[in-house]
Each structure stands twice: as structure tokens, then as C-alpha cells.
């Protein structure tokens, strides 16, 4: 059920973004435009579309193809055919080579519907069948959800490149009008950032837009908007007493935010009909009215500033952390191209092959109250990996937590980073005219985990091997949300060794546990590893990385 919910969330995200793209193509969402035409053209070509002439026609074709991927009863989603490599597609079509097991999905909606159906009373009672369906939903999550949402957002709002910003609750400024944009779907947040910037040209005090969770990551990656917090900090932002408006869209919004806000002057504005919180103000997002709605919300914050009670304002006197973000696939490739012009991926592969970089790890997902302290597992896991010369990429709340420990800070001393990795990072920095690059590369929100697959595919292709042969591993050490479970199934299907910090809701079945943590590896090359200790988990990930290196002869 967690996988169904997680896939539903990411598919719902992609659907909203595709619907907006369609309205842009039809000229009815005039507040939006295509900011990255190169990306739009790449998607158009990648999805195998033809016959469109203008940018608007291409946008419409992409939107229609994406929506068709969500609904079609037969046939593999175009986004999967576009983004997954050929070897994986063949593997998923015939899992163990006997022609009997395929996990290639059809459209997202029928697959999700049938998964719900299968779990109802007296339907599917075969655990193998359940597991296969979960893997299929992982693919739905990855392609109909993550890839579609992330890529279309790039086309609409621009593909991220390097930005600097600050993070911590203390980016909330007691001397400004503060707005928090929170959730995951950045359609309205993009406009709020724009309208606040317009307001600030002629007014004082200014409107200070800050981000929370993955909507925060989205506007951080594209605009360098400061980030105020992760999942666990949303209520803390409100109790600073200095937030005029918190605009929430979808997912990871704690039900108590409006209750907490009721003790202060803060207004919680929900914007999606399926994500109301009791005592909220509701302003339903309408892409055709996005400019007016964003203006209304900025003005709401401005007018509510007068209601702030200075006696209730408490913002600790702790400076926020400097960070560098914006590591889209395109940005990484461009930076590496400066190191080795014409062969950017070769530049990375060369450093993996010579051992300066032992491997690559993605540390992703939520922050959890189950961790021993705030961010304990995330930070200690990352530090162990960096010290052992593993290149770490981060997304989601894990990235936000990492920033609090200066792991996204460009420090030329590369504190805590192994010598080989530090040397490589320094070479990349110098080639790009930078003083340093951060030890962890922030690749974006959780839908931007799709970017990680793009890099993996490029590295695997360069080496001429499968993804499951690469010295890579993934970890969601403090996962909480169902979306992380769906992502984990996708990662396993890709062939990635995937650590999670807590067991999912399957431990009642020894068969399922054994299959996920062991047998599935024989079919797909990836598997789940559960351990709550970041030190043990890091050691295991390093062991896996070293074993893969040995198998490759490097
Ligand atoms: O999609 S990391 S708590 S905010 S689910 Fe949610 Fe988890 Fe944060 Fe982003 Ni991802």
C-alpha cells in the first residue's frame, strides 16, 4: 500500500504539471511560458513525438503524451521508453529469462487502480505477485511520476544551474514580511517568487519568500531562494512568530500546521483541493489565474504583517548556513566538460576508474523523528561516505539537513572529505573558475531523483556496463513518506543497492523480507538493505561499492 500511495503522489504531481503545460500550449495559462526550449525539444524528441512545428505545438504534444502515459490501458509509458536504458527495459520485460515474469507497466492510473483492487478482500493472496506489482509501481513512480514531473518543470521554469543561498529557520527575517512556500508542486510557488520580487522593487519592508520541503528545494534550485526547513521544521517556522503566510500545495504537510498557526497571526493557505488542513484558508490553484492568485497571496502576507505580535517573535540568533545548489544533470555535465572538453562523463569515469572516487552514493529522502537526533542518520552516513572518497549526491529533505552541517558549502579546505575525492572536487572547481564545489551535490527535490538515473545511465553507457555493475549505492536513512518506498522499488528495479533506515511494513512476511533483501538481487541486481545505524549502513555501502569495483577490475 505504501508503494501505491507513493506512486500516486508522484503521478498526481506529474499530472498537475502536464495539465499546466497543456494550458500554456493552448495560451490560456498566460502567466507561464516555456523557459527552457532546449529541454522542451529534448523531451519532444525523447518521447518519440513528431509532426509539431511550433514550440506551443511541441508543448501540447508533450502534455498529451504525458497524460496518455497516465491513462493508457495497454502499452508501456513513453516516459519509460525515453528515460530507461535499453538493457533495463529488456530485463523488466523478462525478469528471469523464462518469459513468465514482466514488470513493464501500462498507464499509471490503471496500474494504480488494479493495485488497489488486488489488495481488496479476497483478491491477490500471492506474495510473489504482490512483489512484482510493487516493482511495477516503482517503475510507474520513476517514469510517469519523477521523470515526467522533473523534466516538464525544467521546460516550464528552467533547468537548474549553480545557485548560492542560505538555509536554516533563521532565514526567516524579523525585519521583513515572511512567506513560506511549502509542499512539492512548485507551480504557484514560482509565481509567488516572481510577484514578491516585483513587489520588492517599490516597497519596504520587503517580502521575504523562503522555502520548505521540496517546493522549497524547487525554488532554491532555480532561483536561489533561501530554504527555511525540512519536513520536521514546518511547525517550527510558524512558531518563530514571524511568518505572515505559509502557502502549502501538496504532500508532507503536517496536519497540525493550521492549529499551530492559530496561536500566532500566521495564515495557512492551502491551494490544492485534495490537500486541505483544518482551519486553513483555501485558495484553489488555477493555472489560468496564477498571476492574480500569486499577487493576492503576496498582498495577503503584506496586509497580515500588521497583525504580527512582536512579543511572540523568537528567532534564535544563529546565522544561516551558506550553500551551493543547482546540480541538474545538465549542470554536472557542463561542469565536467570544463575538465575534459568533449568527454564530460569520461572525466568522471576516469576518476572512478583510477580510484580517486571510489563510487557514487545518493542520499535522499526524509528526516525522521526516529533518528537519534535531528538529521543524525543522514549526516553521519554522508560524512562516512565522504571520508571514504565516495561522491555523494543529495535530494529532498536529506539535502536540506546536509546543508545544516555545511555539507553543501563550497569550502576549499574540503573538511572531512577523503583526499582522492577532495582532489577531484578541487580540479572541477578550478576548471570552472570556482574556489570550491561543495562535497555533496544538491540535485533537487524528490522528483529530481530522476536526474540521478540520467547520470547513472550516462556513466553505465560510458563504461559499457549495466547500472547494477556500477560502484554505486543509494540510501534513504530516515525515510518516512510512502513516496520513498515507491522510489526504493524503482531504485531496486534499476539495479541499485538501496539502504533504508527503518523496515517498511512488510516484516510480518519472512518470504517478502527475504525476497527484498536477497533474492530480488538475482533478478535485478539491486536489493533493499535495512539498518538504522548510519555507521553500519555506510560500512555496508562501502563494502558493496568495493565489491563492484573488484568485479569491474578497477
Ligand atoms: O518529496 S524528502 S519528507 S518533503 S517525501 Fe517529504 Fe520526504 Fe521531505 Fe519532499 Ni521527499
Coordinates of C-alpha atoms and ligand atoms in Angstrom, one line a residue:
X1 CA 0.0 0.0 0.0
X2 CA 2.9 2.4 0.7
X3 CA 4.1 1.9 -2.8
X4 CA 0.7 2.6 -4.3
X5 CA 0.4 5.8 -2.2
X6 CA 3.9 6.9 -3.1
X7 CA 3.4 6.3 -6.8
X8 CA 0.0 8.0 -6.7
X9 CA 1.6 11.1 -5.2
X10 CA 4.3 11.4 -7.8
X11 CA 1.9 10.7 -10.6
X12 CA -0.5 13.3 -9.2
X13 CA 2.4 15.8 -9.2
X14 CA 3.2 15.0 -12.8
X15 CA -0.4 15.2 -13.9
X16 CA -0.7 18.7 -12.4
X17 CA 2.5 19.9 -14.2
X18 CA 1.4 18.3 -17.5
X19 CA -2.0 19.9 -17.3
X20 CA -0.4 23.3 -16.8
X21 CA 1.9 22.6 -19.7
X22 CA -1.1 21.9 -21.9
X23 CA -2.8 25.2 -20.8
X24 CA 0.5 27.0 -21.6
X25 CA 0.4 25.4 -25.1
X26 CA -3.2 26.5 -25.6
X27 CA -2.4 30.0 -24.5
X28 CA -4.8 30.0 -21.5
X29 CA -2.1 30.0 -18.8
X30 CA -0.6 33.3 -19.7
X31 CA 1.4 33.6 -16.5
X32 CA 3.6 30.8 -17.6
X33 CA 5.9 30.2 -20.6
X34 CA 8.4 27.8 -21.8
X35 CA 11.6 28.9 -20.2
X36 CA 13.9 26.2 -21.5
X37 CA 13.2 25.5 -25.1
X38 CA 16.2 23.2 -25.4
X39 CA 14.8 21.0 -22.7
X40 CA 11.4 21.0 -24.3
X41 CA 12.9 20.0 -27.6
X42 CA 14.9 17.2 -25.9
X43 CA 11.7 15.9 -24.3
X44 CA 9.8 16.1 -27.6
X45 CA 12.4 14.1 -29.3
X46 CA 13.0 11.7 -26.4
X47 CA 9.3 10.8 -26.3
X48 CA 9.4 9.9 -30.0
X49 CA 6.9 12.7 -30.9
X50 CA 6.7 14.2 -34.4
X51 CA 4.6 16.4 -36.6
X52 CA 4.7 19.5 -34.4
X53 CA 6.2 22.7 -35.7
X54 CA 6.0 25.5 -33.1
X55 CA 7.1 25.4 -29.5
X56 CA 3.4 25.5 -28.5
X57 CA 2.6 22.5 -30.6
X58 CA 5.5 20.6 -29.2
X59 CA 4.4 21.6 -25.6
X60 CA 0.9 20.4 -26.4
X61 CA 2.2 17.1 -27.8
X62 CA 4.4 16.5 -24.7
X63 CA 1.5 17.3 -22.4
X64 CA -0.8 15.0 -24.3
X65 CA 1.8 12.2 -24.4
X66 CA 2.4 12.5 -20.6
X67 CA -1.3 12.5 -19.8
X68 CA -1.7 9.5 -22.2
X69 CA 1.0 7.7 -20.2
X70 CA -1.1 8.1 -17.1
X71 CA -4.3 6.7 -18.5
X72 CA -3.4 4.2 -21.2
X73 CA -4.7 0.7 -20.6
X74 CA -2.1 -1.0 -22.8
X75 CA 1.4 -0.3 -23.9
X76 CA 4.5 0.9 -22.0
X77 CA 4.6 4.5 -20.9
X78 CA 6.5 6.7 -23.4
X79 CA 8.4 8.3 -20.5
X80 CA 9.8 4.8 -19.5
X81 CA 10.9 4.1 -23.1
X82 CA 12.5 7.6 -23.2
X83 CA 14.4 7.6 -19.9
X84 CA 15.2 3.9 -19.0
X85 CA 18.2 2.3 -20.8
X86 CA 17.6 -0.5 -23.2
X87 CA 19.2 -3.1 -21.0
X88 CA 16.8 -2.4 -18.1
X89 CA 13.8 -2.3 -20.4
X90 CA 14.7 -5.8 -21.7
X91 CA 15.3 -7.0 -18.1
X92 CA 11.9 -5.7 -16.9
X93 CA 10.2 -7.3 -19.9
X94 CA 11.5 -10.7 -18.9
X95 CA 12.8 -10.7 -15.3
X96 CA 14.4 -14.2 -15.1
X97 CA 14.7 -15.1 -18.7
X98 CA 11.9 -17.6 -18.9
X99 CA 9.3 -15.3 -20.5
X100 CA 6.9 -15.6 -17.5
X101 CA 7.6 -12.5 -15.4
X102 CA 7.4 -9.0 -16.7
X103 CA 7.2 -5.8 -14.6
X104 CA 6.7 -3.4 -17.5
X105 CA 3.7 -1.3 -16.6
X106 CA 0.9 0.1 -18.7
X107 CA -0.5 3.6 -17.8
X108 CA -0.2 4.9 -14.3
X109 CA -3.9 5.2 -13.4
X110 CA -4.9 1.6 -14.4
X111 CA -1.9 0.2 -12.7
X112 CA -2.6 2.1 -9.5
X113 CA -6.3 1.2 -9.7
X114 CA -5.5 -2.5 -10.2
X115 CA -3.1 -2.5 -7.4
X116 CA -5.8 -1.1 -5.1
X117 CA -8.2 -3.7 -6.5
X118 CA -5.7 -6.5 -5.9
X119 CA -5.3 -5.6 -2.3
X120 CA -9.0 -5.7 -1.5
X121 CA -10.8 -8.6 0.2
X122 CA -10.2 -11.9 -1.4
X123 CA -8.3 -10.9 -4.4
X124 CA -4.5 -11.3 -4.7
X125 CA -3.0 -13.6 -2.0
X126 CA 0.2 -14.5 -3.7
X127 CA 3.2 -12.7 -2.2
X128 CA 5.3 -13.1 -5.4
X129 CA 2.6 -11.4 -7.3
X130 CA 2.5 -8.6 -4.8
X131 CA 6.2 -8.0 -5.1
X132 CA 6.1 -7.9 -8.8
X133 CA 3.3 -5.4 -8.7
X134 CA 5.3 -3.3 -6.2
X135 CA 8.2 -3.2 -8.6
X136 CA 5.9 -2.3 -11.4
X137 CA 4.6 0.6 -9.3
X138 CA 8.2 1.6 -8.7
X139 CA 8.5 2.0 -12.4
X140 CA 5.3 4.0 -12.6
X141 CA 6.7 6.2 -9.8
X142 CA 10.0 6.6 -11.6
X143 CA 8.8 7.3 -15.1
X144 CA 5.2 8.5 -15.0
X145 CA 6.0 10.4 -11.8
X146 CA 9.5 11.6 -11.2
X147 CA 10.9 11.9 -14.7
X148 CA 7.8 13.5 -16.2
X149 CA 7.4 16.0 -13.4
X150 CA 11.0 16.9 -13.1
X151 CA 11.6 17.3 -16.9
X152 CA 8.4 19.3 -17.6
X153 CA 9.2 21.6 -14.7
X154 CA 12.6 22.2 -16.2
X155 CA 11.0 23.1 -19.5
X156 CA 8.5 25.4 -17.8
X157 CA 10.7 27.1 -15.3
X158 CA 14.2 26.5 -16.5
X159 CA 16.8 23.7 -15.9
X160 CA 18.7 24.5 -12.7
X161 CA 22.3 25.7 -12.7
X162 CA 24.6 26.7 -9.9
X163 CA 22.9 29.0 -7.3
X164 CA 24.1 30.1 -3.8
X165 CA 21.6 30.5 -1.0
X166 CA 21.3 30.1 2.8
X167 CA 19.4 27.6 4.9
X168 CA 18.0 27.3 8.4
X169 CA 14.9 28.6 10.2
X170 CA 16.9 31.8 10.7
X171 CA 16.5 32.8 7.0
X172 CA 13.1 34.0 8.3
X173 CA 13.8 37.6 8.8
X174 CA 12.2 39.5 11.7
X175 CA 12.5 42.8 9.8
X176 CA 10.7 41.6 6.7
X177 CA 7.4 40.2 5.6
X178 CA 7.9 36.4 5.5
X179 CA 6.1 34.0 3.2
X180 CA 6.9 30.2 3.4
X181 CA 6.2 28.1 0.3
X182 CA 5.8 24.5 1.3
X183 CA 4.9 21.2 -0.4
X184 CA 6.1 19.7 -3.7
X185 CA 4.4 21.1 -6.8
X186 CA 6.1 24.4 -7.5
X187 CA 3.6 25.8 -10.0
X188 CA 2.2 28.5 -7.7
X189 CA 5.4 29.0 -5.7
X190 CA 7.2 30.0 -9.0
X191 CA 4.7 32.8 -9.4
X192 CA 4.9 33.8 -5.7
X193 CA 8.6 34.2 -6.0
X194 CA 8.1 36.4 -9.1
X195 CA 5.4 38.6 -7.6
X196 CA 7.3 39.1 -4.4
X197 CA 10.3 40.2 -6.4
X198 CA 8.1 42.7 -8.3
X199 CA 6.6 44.0 -5.0
X200 CA 10.1 44.4 -3.5
X201 CA 11.2 46.8 -6.3
X202 CA 9.0 49.5 -4.9
X203 CA 8.2 48.6 -1.3
X204 CA 9.7 48.3 2.1
X205 CA 9.7 46.2 4.2
X206 CA 10.2 43.6 1.6
X207 CA 8.5 40.3 1.2
X208 CA 11.0 37.5 2.1
X209 CA 9.9 34.3 0.4
X210 CA 11.6 31.2 1.9
X211 CA 11.2 27.5 1.1
X212 CA 10.1 24.5 3.0
X213 CA 10.5 20.8 2.0
X214 CA 10.5 20.1 -1.8
X215 CA 8.7 23.1 -3.0
X216 CA 11.5 24.9 -1.2
X217 CA 14.1 22.7 -3.0
X218 CA 12.5 23.6 -6.3
X219 CA 12.7 27.4 -5.9
X220 CA 16.1 27.0 -4.3
X221 CA 17.4 25.1 -7.3
X222 CA 16.1 27.5 -9.9
X223 CA 16.1 30.9 -8.1
X224 CA 18.4 30.6 -5.1
X225 CA 15.5 31.1 -2.7
X226 CA 16.7 30.5 0.8
X227 CA 15.4 27.4 2.5
X228 CA 13.8 27.6 5.9
X229 CA 13.4 23.9 6.7
X230 CA 12.8 20.3 6.1
X231 CA 9.8 18.1 7.0
X232 CA 10.4 18.2 10.7
X233 CA 10.7 22.0 10.8
X234 CA 7.4 23.2 9.3
X235 CA 5.8 23.9 12.6
X236 CA 9.0 25.5 14.0
X237 CA 8.8 28.0 11.2
X238 CA 5.4 29.1 12.3
X239 CA 6.4 29.4 16.0
X240 CA 9.1 31.9 15.1
X241 CA 6.1 34.2 15.2
X242 CA 7.4 36.0 12.1
X243 CA 5.7 34.1 9.3
X244 CA 2.8 36.1 7.7
X245 CA 1.7 33.4 5.3
X246 CA 2.5 29.8 4.7
X247 CA 1.3 28.6 1.3
X248 CA 1.0 24.8 1.1
X249 CA 0.4 22.8 -2.1
X250 CA 0.7 19.0 -1.7
X251 CA 2.4 16.3 0.3
X252 CA 4.4 16.2 3.5
X253 CA 2.3 19.0 5.1
X254 CA 1.7 18.2 8.7
X255 CA -2.0 18.2 9.7
X256 CA -1.3 20.4 12.7
X257 CA 0.2 23.4 10.8
X258 CA -3.1 25.4 10.9
X259 CA -3.6 24.5 14.5
X260 CA -0.1 25.8 15.4
X261 CA -0.7 28.8 13.2
X262 CA -3.9 29.6 15.1
X263 CA -1.7 30.5 18.1
X264 CA 0.0 33.1 16.0
X265 CA -1.0 35.6 13.3
X266 CA 0.2 33.2 10.6
X267 CA -2.2 32.3 7.8
X268 CA -2.0 28.9 6.3
X269 CA -3.3 28.9 2.8
X270 CA -3.9 25.5 1.1
X271 CA -4.1 25.6 -2.6
X272 CA -5.0 22.1 -3.8
X273 CA -8.5 20.6 -3.3
X274 CA -7.1 17.3 -2.1
X275 CA -4.8 18.8 0.5
X276 CA -6.8 20.8 2.9
X277 CA -5.9 21.2 6.5
X278 CA -8.4 22.1 9.2
X279 CA -8.6 25.8 9.9
X280 CA -6.8 26.7 6.7
X281 CA -7.6 29.4 4.3
X282 CA -8.2 27.8 0.9
X283 CA -7.2 29.4 -2.4
X284 CA -7.6 26.8 -5.1
X285 CA -4.8 26.9 -7.6
X286 CA -5.9 27.7 -11.1
X287 CA -3.0 27.8 -13.7
X288 CA -5.1 30.3 -15.8
X289 CA -5.2 32.7 -12.9
X290 CA -1.7 32.1 -11.5
X291 CA -0.5 35.8 -11.7
X292 CA -3.6 37.1 -9.9
X293 CA -3.5 34.4 -7.3
X294 CA 0.2 34.9 -6.5
X295 CA -0.4 38.7 -6.3
X296 CA -3.3 38.1 -3.9
X297 CA -1.2 35.8 -1.7
X298 CA 1.7 38.3 -1.6
X299 CA -0.7 41.0 -0.7
X300 CA -2.2 38.8 1.9
X301 CA 1.2 38.5 3.5
X302 CA 1.7 42.2 3.3
X303 CA -1.6 43.0 5.0
X304 CA -1.1 40.4 7.6
X305 CA 2.3 41.9 8.6
X306 CA 0.3 44.4 10.7
X307 CA -1.1 41.6 12.8
X308 CA 2.3 40.3 13.8
X309 CA 2.8 40.4 17.6
X310 CA 6.4 41.4 18.2
X311 CA 6.1 39.9 21.7
X312 CA 5.7 36.5 20.1
X313 CA 8.6 36.7 17.7
X314 CA 11.5 34.5 18.6
X315 CA 14.2 33.7 16.0
X316 CA 17.4 32.4 17.5
X317 CA 20.5 34.4 16.9
X318 CA 22.1 31.7 14.8
X319 CA 23.4 32.6 11.3
X320 CA 22.0 30.6 8.5
X321 CA 24.3 28.2 6.5
X322 CA 25.8 29.1 3.1
X323 CA 25.1 26.5 0.5
X324 CA 25.5 25.9 -3.2
X325 CA 22.8 24.0 -5.1
X326 CA 21.6 23.7 -8.7
X327 CA 23.3 20.4 -9.7
X328 CA 21.0 19.3 -12.5
X329 CA 22.3 16.7 -14.9
X330 CA 23.0 19.4 -17.4
X331 CA 24.9 21.4 -14.8
X332 CA 27.0 18.5 -13.8
X333 CA 27.8 17.6 -17.4
X334 CA 28.7 21.3 -18.2
X335 CA 31.0 21.4 -15.2
X336 CA 32.7 18.2 -16.1
X337 CA 33.0 19.3 -19.7
X338 CA 35.3 22.1 -18.5
X339 CA 37.5 19.4 -17.1
X340 CA 37.6 17.2 -20.2
X341 CA 36.1 19.1 -23.1
X342 CA 34.0 16.8 -25.3
X343 CA 34.0 13.9 -22.9
X344 CA 32.5 15.1 -19.6
X345 CA 31.2 11.7 -18.4
X346 CA 34.6 10.3 -19.3
X347 CA 36.1 12.8 -16.9
X348 CA 34.0 11.4 -14.1
X349 CA 34.5 7.8 -15.1
X350 CA 38.3 8.3 -15.3
X351 CA 38.3 9.4 -11.6
X352 CA 36.2 6.5 -10.6
X353 CA 38.4 4.1 -12.5
X354 CA 41.7 5.5 -11.0
X355 CA 40.2 5.2 -7.5
X356 CA 40.2 8.9 -6.6
X357 CA 36.5 8.5 -6.4
X358 CA 35.6 5.0 -5.0
X359 CA 32.0 5.2 -6.0
X360 CA 28.8 7.4 -6.0
X361 CA 26.1 7.4 -3.4
X362 CA 22.7 9.0 -3.5
X363 CA 21.5 10.0 0.0
X364 CA 17.9 11.0 -0.3
X365 CA 14.5 11.2 1.3
X366 CA 13.0 12.5 4.5
X367 CA 14.2 13.4 8.0
X368 CA 12.6 11.4 10.8
X369 CA 11.8 11.7 14.5
X370 CA 13.0 8.1 14.7
X371 CA 16.6 9.4 14.3
X372 CA 18.6 9.7 17.5
X373 CA 18.9 13.5 17.0
X374 CA 17.8 15.8 14.2
X375 CA 19.4 14.5 11.0
X376 CA 21.7 12.1 12.9
X377 CA 21.5 9.3 10.4
X378 CA 21.6 11.4 7.3
X379 CA 24.6 13.5 8.4
X380 CA 26.7 10.7 9.8
X381 CA 26.1 8.5 6.8
X382 CA 27.1 11.2 4.4
X383 CA 30.2 12.0 6.5
X384 CA 31.3 8.4 6.5
X385 CA 30.9 8.2 2.7
X386 CA 32.7 11.4 2.0
X387 CA 35.6 10.5 4.3
X388 CA 36.0 7.3 2.2
X389 CA 36.1 9.1 -1.1
X390 CA 32.5 8.4 -2.2
X391 CA 30.9 11.2 -4.2
X392 CA 27.6 12.0 -2.6
X393 CA 24.6 13.4 -4.3
X394 CA 21.6 14.5 -2.3
X395 CA 17.9 15.4 -2.8
X396 CA 14.8 16.1 -0.8
X397 CA 14.9 16.8 2.9
X398 CA 18.2 14.9 3.2
X399 CA 19.8 17.7 1.2
X400 CA 18.3 20.4 3.5
X401 CA 19.6 18.5 6.6
X402 CA 23.0 18.2 4.9
X403 CA 23.2 21.9 4.4
X404 CA 22.9 22.5 8.2
X405 CA 26.2 20.6 8.6
X406 CA 27.8 22.7 5.8
X407 CA 27.9 19.7 3.5
X408 CA 26.6 21.9 0.7
X409 CA 29.1 24.6 1.5
X410 CA 31.8 25.3 -1.0
X411 CA 34.8 25.2 1.3
X412 CA 38.3 24.9 -0.4
X413 CA 39.6 23.1 2.6
X414 CA 37.2 20.2 1.9
X415 CA 36.9 19.4 5.6
X416 CA 36.1 15.7 6.3
X417 CA 36.4 14.8 2.6
X418 CA 38.8 12.0 1.6
X419 CA 42.0 13.0 -0.2
X420 CA 41.1 11.5 -3.6
X421 CA 37.6 13.0 -3.7
X422 CA 38.8 16.4 -2.5
X423 CA 41.4 16.4 -5.3
X424 CA 38.8 15.7 -7.9
X425 CA 36.4 18.3 -6.5
X426 CA 39.2 20.8 -6.5
X427 CA 40.0 20.1 -10.1
X428 CA 36.4 20.5 -11.1
X429 CA 36.2 23.8 -9.2
X430 CA 39.3 25.2 -10.7
X431 CA 38.2 24.2 -14.2
X432 CA 35.0 26.1 -13.7
X433 CA 36.6 29.2 -12.2
X434 CA 35.3 28.5 -8.7
X435 CA 37.1 28.5 -5.4
X436 CA 35.5 25.2 -4.4
X437 CA 32.5 23.0 -5.1
X438 CA 30.5 21.5 -2.2
X439 CA 31.3 18.0 -1.1
X440 CA 27.6 17.0 -1.6
X441 CA 25.9 17.8 -4.9
X442 CA 22.3 19.0 -4.3
X443 CA 20.4 17.6 -7.3
X444 CA 17.0 18.9 -6.2
X445 CA 13.6 17.8 -4.9
X446 CA 12.5 14.2 -4.6
X447 CA 11.1 14.2 -8.1
X448 CA 14.6 15.2 -9.2
X449 CA 15.8 11.8 -8.2
X450 CA 15.1 11.2 -11.8
X451 CA 18.3 13.3 -12.5
X452 CA 20.3 10.7 -10.7
X453 CA 19.2 8.0 -13.1
X454 CA 20.3 10.2 -16.0
X455 CA 23.8 10.4 -14.6
X456 CA 23.8 6.6 -13.8
X457 CA 22.7 5.8 -17.4
X458 CA 25.4 8.1 -18.8
X459 CA 28.2 6.5 -16.6
X460 CA 27.0 3.0 -17.4
X461 CA 26.9 3.7 -21.1
X462 CA 30.4 5.2 -21.0
X463 CA 31.8 2.1 -19.2
X464 CA 29.7 -0.2 -21.4
X465 CA 28.2 -2.0 -18.3
X466 CA 24.9 -2.3 -16.6
X467 CA 23.8 0.0 -13.8
X468 CA 23.9 -2.8 -11.3
X469 CA 27.6 -3.3 -12.1
X470 CA 28.5 0.3 -11.2
X471 CA 30.1 1.1 -7.8
X472 CA 27.0 3.0 -6.6
X473 CA 24.5 2.8 -3.8
X474 CA 21.5 4.7 -2.5
X475 CA 20.2 5.4 0.9
X476 CA 17.1 6.9 2.5
X477 CA 18.4 6.7 6.0
X478 CA 15.4 8.5 7.6
X479 CA 12.6 7.8 5.2
X480 CA 9.1 8.5 6.4
X481 CA 6.9 9.2 3.4
X482 CA 5.3 6.5 1.3
X483 CA 6.9 8.2 -1.7
X484 CA 10.3 7.0 -0.5
X485 CA 9.1 3.4 -0.6
X486 CA 8.0 3.8 -4.2
X487 CA 11.3 5.3 -5.1
X488 CA 13.1 2.5 -3.3
X489 CA 11.3 -0.1 -5.5
X490 CA 12.3 1.9 -8.6
X491 CA 15.9 2.1 -7.4
X492 CA 16.0 -1.7 -6.9
X493 CA 14.5 -2.2 -10.3
X494 CA 17.3 0.0 -11.7
X495 CA 19.8 -2.4 -10.1
X496 CA 20.9 -0.2 -7.2
X497 CA 21.8 -1.4 -3.7
X498 CA 19.4 0.6 -1.6
X499 CA 19.7 1.2 2.1
X500 CA 16.7 2.4 4.2
X501 CA 16.9 3.2 7.9
X502 CA 13.7 1.5 9.0
X503 CA 11.9 -1.6 7.8
X504 CA 8.8 -0.9 5.6
X505 CA 5.5 -2.5 6.6
X506 CA 6.4 -6.0 5.3
X507 CA 8.3 -7.5 8.2
X508 CA 5.3 -9.8 9.0
X509 CA 6.3 -11.9 6.0
X510 CA 9.6 -13.7 6.0
X511 CA 9.1 -14.5 2.3
X512 CA 8.8 -10.9 1.4
X513 CA 11.6 -9.7 3.6
X514 CA 13.9 -12.4 2.2
X515 CA 12.9 -11.6 -1.4
X516 CA 13.5 -7.8 -1.0
X517 CA 16.7 -8.1 0.9
X518 CA 18.2 -11.0 -1.0
X519 CA 16.5 -12.9 -3.9
X520 CA 15.5 -9.9 -5.8
X521 CA 19.2 -9.2 -6.5
X522 CA 19.4 -12.3 -8.6
X523 CA 16.8 -10.9 -11.0
X524 CA 17.5 -7.2 -10.9
X525 CA 21.0 -6.6 -9.4
X526 CA 19.6 -4.3 -6.8
X527 CA 18.1 -5.0 -3.3
X528 CA 17.0 -3.4 -0.1
X529 CA 19.2 -3.3 2.9
X530 CA 17.7 -2.1 6.3
X531 CA 19.8 -0.8 9.1
X532 CA 19.2 2.1 11.5
X533 CA 22.8 2.8 12.2
X534 CA 24.4 5.3 9.8
X535 CA 27.8 3.9 10.5
X536 CA 26.9 0.3 9.9
X537 CA 25.0 1.3 6.8
X538 CA 27.9 3.4 5.5
X539 CA 30.2 0.4 6.0
X540 CA 27.9 -1.8 4.1
X541 CA 27.5 0.6 1.2
X542 CA 31.3 0.9 1.1
X543 CA 31.6 -2.9 1.0
X544 CA 29.2 -3.1 -1.8
X545 CA 31.0 -0.3 -3.7
X546 CA 34.3 -2.0 -3.3
X547 CA 32.9 -5.4 -4.4
X548 CA 31.5 -3.8 -7.5
X549 CA 34.9 -2.2 -8.2
X550 CA 36.6 -5.6 -7.9
X551 CA 34.1 -7.2 -10.2
X552 CA 34.8 -4.5 -12.8
X553 CA 38.5 -4.9 -12.4
X554 CA 39.1 -1.3 -11.2
Ligands
LIG1 O1 9.4 14.6 -1.5 S1 12.1 14.0 1.4 S2 9.6 14.4 3.8 S3 9.5 16.8 1.5 S4 8.9 12.8 0.9 FE1 8.6 14.8 2.1 FE2 10.4 13.0 2.4 FE3 10.9 15.6 2.6 FE4 10.0 16.0 -0.5 NI1 10.5 13.6 -0.3

